[in-house]
Amino acid sequence: MESDFKVLIADESHFLKNAQAKRTTASLPIIKKAQYAILLSGTPALSRPIELFKQLEALYPAVYKNVHEYGNRYCRGGVFGVYQGASNHEELHILMKATIMIRRLKRDVLSELPLKRRQQVGITCLMNG
């Protein structure tokens, strides 16, 4: 099934950290179907590398395809699939920079940005069922 979206931009993508959350289960199929997807977040992982997995999987499933392999490599393994720790930080950072991550610090780009402008756009969401 082809997506209606050529480009999808999702701000505050760190909210996709919980694989079982309704927001995540509703958003990820749409992100994966888009021709291009850009996930934005000032804090993509709040405390543990496992919080990044769903974002990484959505953007680059060929590399980030298995939560257990990812968890064992970057989250110090886990008991019964619960990944709480962190390991191989530098390797993960290098891999992310090579595949999906562009990082800009506010202090480096603030002078290049226009003034803030806010606009509310209403949308209608049709639900099946």
PDB file of C-alpha atoms in Angstrom:
ATOM      1  CA  MET A   1       0.000   0.000   0.000  1.00  0.00           C
ATOM      2  CA  GLU A   2       1.434   3.311  -1.052  1.00  0.00           C
ATOM      3  CA  SER A   3       1.434   6.245   1.341  1.00  0.00           C
ATOM      4  CA  ASP A   4      -0.326   9.513   0.673  1.00  0.00           C
ATOM      5  CA  PHE A   5       2.646  11.289   2.230  1.00  0.00           C
ATOM      6  CA  LYS A   6       5.786  12.064   0.299  1.00  0.00           C
ATOM      7  CA  VAL A   7       7.418  13.731   3.305  1.00  0.00           C
ATOM      8  CA  LEU A   8       6.396  13.257   6.911  1.00  0.00           C
ATOM      9  CA  ILE A   9       7.869  15.423   9.676  1.00  0.00           C
ATOM     10  CA  ALA A  10       7.223  14.400  13.273  1.00  0.00           C
ATOM     11  CA  ASP A  11       8.277  16.790  16.022  1.00  0.00           C
ATOM     12  CA  GLU A  12       8.907  15.668  19.615  1.00  0.00           C
ATOM     13  CA  SER A  13       9.679  12.174  18.333  1.00  0.00           C
ATOM     14  CA  HIS A  14      11.012  11.107  21.731  1.00  0.00           C
ATOM     15  CA  PHE A  15       7.366  10.435  22.611  1.00  0.00           C
ATOM     16  CA  LEU A  16       7.695   7.310  20.428  1.00  0.00           C
ATOM     17  CA  LYS A  17       9.957   5.645  22.989  1.00  0.00           C
ATOM     18  CA  ASN A  18       7.365   3.223  24.398  1.00  0.00           C
ATOM     19  CA  ALA A  19       6.682   0.412  21.904  1.00  0.00           C
ATOM     20  CA  GLN A  20       3.303  -0.409  23.502  1.00  0.00           C
ATOM     21  CA  ALA A  21       1.971   3.158  23.769  1.00  0.00           C
ATOM     22  CA  LYS A  22      -1.036   4.034  21.605  1.00  0.00           C
ATOM     23  CA  ARG A  23       0.785   7.053  20.208  1.00  0.00           C
ATOM     24  CA  THR A  24       3.664   4.845  19.062  1.00  0.00           C
ATOM     25  CA  THR A  25       1.537   2.048  17.612  1.00  0.00           C
ATOM     26  CA  ALA A  26      -0.585   4.594  15.719  1.00  0.00           C
ATOM     27  CA  SER A  27       2.323   6.714  14.449  1.00  0.00           C
ATOM     28  CA  LEU A  28       4.917   4.164  13.367  1.00  0.00           C
ATOM     29  CA  PRO A  29       2.981   2.597  10.461  1.00  0.00           C
ATOM     30  CA  ILE A  30       2.364   6.070   9.017  1.00  0.00           C
ATOM     31  CA  ILE A  31       6.023   7.035   9.421  1.00  0.00           C
ATOM     32  CA  LYS A  32       7.190   3.794   7.812  1.00  0.00           C
ATOM     33  CA  LYS A  33       4.862   4.235   4.807  1.00  0.00           C
ATOM     34  CA  ALA A  34       5.955   7.786   4.033  1.00  0.00           C
ATOM     35  CA  GLN A  35       8.374   8.164   1.152  1.00  0.00           C
ATOM     36  CA  TYR A  36      10.598  10.327   3.379  1.00  0.00           C
ATOM     37  CA  ALA A  37      10.384  10.792   7.138  1.00  0.00           C
ATOM     38  CA  ILE A  38      12.076  13.315   9.393  1.00  0.00           C
ATOM     39  CA  LEU A  39      11.870  12.873  13.151  1.00  0.00           C
ATOM     40  CA  LEU A  40      12.694  15.925  15.242  1.00  0.00           C
ATOM     41  CA  SER A  41      13.575  16.011  18.914  1.00  0.00           C
ATOM     42  CA  GLY A  42      15.747  18.089  21.172  1.00  0.00           C
ATOM     43  CA  THR A  43      16.021  15.060  23.471  1.00  0.00           C
ATOM     44  CA  PRO A  44      15.611  11.880  21.376  1.00  0.00           C
ATOM     45  CA  ALA A  45      16.497   9.597  24.325  1.00  0.00           C
ATOM     46  CA  LEU A  46      15.699  10.864  27.781  1.00  0.00           C
ATOM     47  CA  SER A  47      17.567   8.244  29.814  1.00  0.00           C
ATOM     48  CA  ARG A  48      18.345   4.926  28.077  1.00  0.00           C
ATOM     49  CA  PRO A  49      19.367   3.835  24.556  1.00  0.00           C
ATOM     50  CA  ILE A  50      16.356   1.511  24.320  1.00  0.00           C
ATOM     51  CA  GLU A  51      14.195   4.655  24.152  1.00  0.00           C
ATOM     52  CA  LEU A  52      15.684   5.348  20.719  1.00  0.00           C
ATOM     53  CA  PHE A  53      14.882   1.999  19.157  1.00  0.00           C
ATOM     54  CA  LYS A  54      11.392   2.671  17.764  1.00  0.00           C
ATOM     55  CA  GLN A  55      12.543   5.934  16.188  1.00  0.00           C
ATOM     56  CA  LEU A  56      15.588   4.244  14.651  1.00  0.00           C
ATOM     57  CA  GLU A  57      13.566   1.277  13.420  1.00  0.00           C
ATOM     58  CA  ALA A  58      11.033   3.592  11.756  1.00  0.00           C
ATOM     59  CA  LEU A  59      13.702   5.543   9.888  1.00  0.00           C
ATOM     60  CA  TYR A  60      16.177   2.835   8.976  1.00  0.00           C
ATOM     61  CA  PRO A  61      14.696  -0.656   9.414  1.00  0.00           C
ATOM     62  CA  ALA A  62      17.458  -2.302   7.362  1.00  0.00           C
ATOM     63  CA  VAL A  63      19.981  -1.419  10.092  1.00  0.00           C
ATOM     64  CA  TYR A  64      17.791  -1.206  13.205  1.00  0.00           C
ATOM     65  CA  LYS A  65      15.582  -4.234  12.609  1.00  0.00           C
ATOM     66  CA  ASN A  66      15.692  -6.349  15.749  1.00  0.00           C
ATOM     67  CA  VAL A  67      15.037  -4.987  19.232  1.00  0.00           C
ATOM     68  CA  HIS A  68      16.771  -7.927  20.893  1.00  0.00           C
ATOM     69  CA  GLU A  69      19.997  -7.515  18.897  1.00  0.00           C
ATOM     70  CA  TYR A  70      19.873  -3.770  19.549  1.00  0.00           C
ATOM     71  CA  GLY A  71      19.149  -4.272  23.252  1.00  0.00           C
ATOM     72  CA  ASN A  72      21.933  -6.791  23.703  1.00  0.00           C
ATOM     73  CA  ARG A  73      24.438  -4.563  21.902  1.00  0.00           C
ATOM     74  CA  TYR A  74      23.527  -1.092  23.189  1.00  0.00           C
ATOM     75  CA  CYS A  75      21.548  -1.703  26.388  1.00  0.00           C
ATOM     76  CA  ARG A  76      23.779  -4.168  28.268  1.00  0.00           C
ATOM     77  CA  GLY A  77      21.468  -7.000  27.367  1.00  0.00           C
ATOM     78  CA  GLY A  78      18.307  -7.552  29.299  1.00  0.00           C
ATOM     79  CA  VAL A  79      16.416 -10.079  31.323  1.00  0.00           C
ATOM     80  CA  PHE A  80      13.253 -11.272  29.556  1.00  0.00           C
ATOM     81  CA  GLY A  81      13.527  -8.489  26.971  1.00  0.00           C
ATOM     82  CA  VAL A  82      13.667  -5.653  29.513  1.00  0.00           C
ATOM     83  CA  TYR A  83      16.554  -3.384  28.534  1.00  0.00           C
ATOM     84  CA  GLN A  84      17.445  -0.895  31.263  1.00  0.00           C
ATOM     85  CA  GLY A  85      21.170  -0.281  30.880  1.00  0.00           C
ATOM     86  CA  ALA A  86      23.518   1.201  28.310  1.00  0.00           C
ATOM     87  CA  SER A  87      26.597  -0.122  26.532  1.00  0.00           C
ATOM     88  CA  ASN A  88      28.717   0.658  23.474  1.00  0.00           C
ATOM     89  CA  HIS A  89      27.677   4.350  23.556  1.00  0.00           C
ATOM     90  CA  GLU A  90      30.327   5.568  21.140  1.00  0.00           C
ATOM     91  CA  GLU A  91      29.570   2.831  18.609  1.00  0.00           C
ATOM     92  CA  LEU A  92      25.851   3.660  18.683  1.00  0.00           C
ATOM     93  CA  HIS A  93      26.580   7.363  18.277  1.00  0.00           C
ATOM     94  CA  ILE A  94      28.823   6.694  15.264  1.00  0.00           C
ATOM     95  CA  LEU A  95      26.230   4.344  13.729  1.00  0.00           C
ATOM     96  CA  MET A  96      23.449   6.891  14.215  1.00  0.00           C
ATOM     97  CA  LYS A  97      25.523   9.668  12.648  1.00  0.00           C
ATOM     98  CA  ALA A  98      26.284   7.397   9.690  1.00  0.00           C
ATOM     99  CA  THR A  99      22.649   6.408   9.120  1.00  0.00           C
ATOM    100  CA  ILE A 100      20.029   8.830  10.433  1.00  0.00           C
ATOM    101  CA  MET A 101      21.216  11.549  12.794  1.00  0.00           C
ATOM    102  CA  ILE A 102      21.884  15.183  12.075  1.00  0.00           C
ATOM    103  CA  ARG A 103      22.652  17.153  15.204  1.00  0.00           C
ATOM    104  CA  ARG A 104      22.676  20.924  15.440  1.00  0.00           C
ATOM    105  CA  LEU A 105      23.263  22.848  18.645  1.00  0.00           C
ATOM    106  CA  LYS A 106      21.161  25.927  19.272  1.00  0.00           C
ATOM    107  CA  ARG A 107      24.233  28.038  19.970  1.00  0.00           C
ATOM    108  CA  ASP A 108      25.617  27.162  16.536  1.00  0.00           C
ATOM    109  CA  VAL A 109      22.503  27.932  14.473  1.00  0.00           C
ATOM    110  CA  LEU A 110      20.387  30.422  16.438  1.00  0.00           C
ATOM    111  CA  SER A 111      21.730  33.426  14.541  1.00  0.00           C
ATOM    112  CA  GLU A 112      20.671  31.799  11.243  1.00  0.00           C
ATOM    113  CA  LEU A 113      17.061  31.176  12.280  1.00  0.00           C
ATOM    114  CA  PRO A 114      14.125  33.535  11.695  1.00  0.00           C
ATOM    115  CA  LEU A 115      11.952  34.766  14.548  1.00  0.00           C
ATOM    116  CA  LYS A 116       9.421  32.258  15.880  1.00  0.00           C
ATOM    117  CA  ARG A 117       6.087  32.202  14.093  1.00  0.00           C
ATOM    118  CA  ARG A 118       3.093  30.171  15.249  1.00  0.00           C
ATOM    119  CA  GLN A 119       0.157  28.967  13.184  1.00  0.00           C
ATOM    120  CA  GLN A 120      -2.560  26.491  14.119  1.00  0.00           C
ATOM    121  CA  VAL A 121      -3.832  24.214  11.380  1.00  0.00           C
ATOM    122  CA  GLY A 122      -6.928  22.125  11.979  1.00  0.00           C
ATOM    123  CA  ILE A 123      -7.140  18.626  10.527  1.00  0.00           C
ATOM    124  CA  THR A 124      -9.872  16.019  10.343  1.00  0.00           C
ATOM    125  CA  CYS A 125      -8.910  12.451  11.154  1.00  0.00           C
ATOM    126  CA  LEU A 126     -11.179   9.740   9.781  1.00  0.00           C
ATOM    127  CA  MET A 127     -11.099   6.533  11.807  1.00  0.00           C
ATOM    128  CA  ASN A 128     -12.121   3.161  10.366  1.00  0.00           C
ATOM    129  CA  GLY A 129     -14.237   0.949  12.575  1.00  0.00           C
TER     130      GLY A 129
END
